[in-house]
CSV table of C-alpha atoms in Angstrom, one decimal:
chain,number,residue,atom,x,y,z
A,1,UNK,CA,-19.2,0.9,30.5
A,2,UNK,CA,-15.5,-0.4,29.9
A,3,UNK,CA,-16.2,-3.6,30.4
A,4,UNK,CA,-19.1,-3.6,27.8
A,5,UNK,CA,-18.8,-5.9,24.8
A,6,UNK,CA,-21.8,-5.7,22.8
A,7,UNK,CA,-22.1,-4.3,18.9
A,8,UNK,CA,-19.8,-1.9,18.1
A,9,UNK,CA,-15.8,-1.4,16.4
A,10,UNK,CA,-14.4,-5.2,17.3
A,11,UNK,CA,-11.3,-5.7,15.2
A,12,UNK,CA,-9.8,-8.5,15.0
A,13,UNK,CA,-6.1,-9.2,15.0
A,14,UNK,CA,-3.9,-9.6,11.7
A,15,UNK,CA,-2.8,-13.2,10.1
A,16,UNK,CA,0.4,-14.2,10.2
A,17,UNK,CA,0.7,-13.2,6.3
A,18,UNK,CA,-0.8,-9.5,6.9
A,19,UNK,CA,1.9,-9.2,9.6
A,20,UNK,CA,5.0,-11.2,8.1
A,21,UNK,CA,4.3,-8.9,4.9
A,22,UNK,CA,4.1,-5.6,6.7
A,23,UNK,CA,7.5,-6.3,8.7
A,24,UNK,CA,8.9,-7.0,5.1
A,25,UNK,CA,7.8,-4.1,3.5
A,26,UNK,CA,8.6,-2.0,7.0
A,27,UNK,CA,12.1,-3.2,6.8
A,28,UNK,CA,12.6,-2.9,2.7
A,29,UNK,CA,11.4,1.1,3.3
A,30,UNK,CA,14.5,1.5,6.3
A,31,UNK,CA,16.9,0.1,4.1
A,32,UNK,CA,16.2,2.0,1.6
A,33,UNK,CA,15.7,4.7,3.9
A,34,UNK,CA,19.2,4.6,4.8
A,35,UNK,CA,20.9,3.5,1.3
A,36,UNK,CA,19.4,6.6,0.1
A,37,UNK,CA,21.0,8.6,3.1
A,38,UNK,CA,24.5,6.8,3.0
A,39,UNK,CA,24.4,8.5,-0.8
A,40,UNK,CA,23.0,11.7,-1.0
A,41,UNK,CA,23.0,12.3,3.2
A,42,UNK,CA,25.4,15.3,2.2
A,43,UNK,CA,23.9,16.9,-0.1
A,44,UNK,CA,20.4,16.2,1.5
A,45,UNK,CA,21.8,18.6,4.5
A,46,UNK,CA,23.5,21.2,2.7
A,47,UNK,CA,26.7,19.6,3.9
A,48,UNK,CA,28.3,19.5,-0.2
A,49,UNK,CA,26.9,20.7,-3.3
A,50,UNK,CA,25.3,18.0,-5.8
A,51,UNK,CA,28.1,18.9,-8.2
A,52,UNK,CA,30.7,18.7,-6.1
A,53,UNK,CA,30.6,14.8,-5.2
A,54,UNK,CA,30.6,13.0,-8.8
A,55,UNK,CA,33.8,11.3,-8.4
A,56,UNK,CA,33.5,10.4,-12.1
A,57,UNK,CA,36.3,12.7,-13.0
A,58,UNK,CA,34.2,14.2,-16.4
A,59,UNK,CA,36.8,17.1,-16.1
A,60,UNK,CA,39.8,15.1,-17.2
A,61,UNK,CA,37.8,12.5,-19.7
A,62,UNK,CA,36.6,15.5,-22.3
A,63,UNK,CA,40.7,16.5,-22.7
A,64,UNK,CA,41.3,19.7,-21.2
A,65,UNK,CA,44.7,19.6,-21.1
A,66,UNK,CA,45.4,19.9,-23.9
A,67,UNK,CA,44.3,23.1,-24.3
């Protein structure tokens, strides 16, 4: 019975486009997989606290100095 090959599920293989496409769209997901994880990684794992990591320095540009 494993040899048979009569009517039944026979897929066929995918074009080149169908499989040049999903590698593309495979390997645009990772990237951004990882850009994602190379900028919020941190805070993702409870390694740092969202407001911790701005690095815009707000505290100094609204003047509290001179106060």
């Amino acid at each position: 019975m494993a040899g048979h090959h009569g009517p039944g599920f026979n897929p066929h293989l995918p074009g080149f486009r169908h499989q040049f496409l999903a590698k593309a769209l495979g390997a645009t997901m990772w990237f951004f997989i990882f850009y994602r994880a190379r900028q919020d990684g941190a805070k993702l794992l409870g390694l740092s606290h969202p407001w911790e990591a701005h690095g815009h320095g707000h505290h100094d540009e609204h003047g509290h100095e001179h106060h």
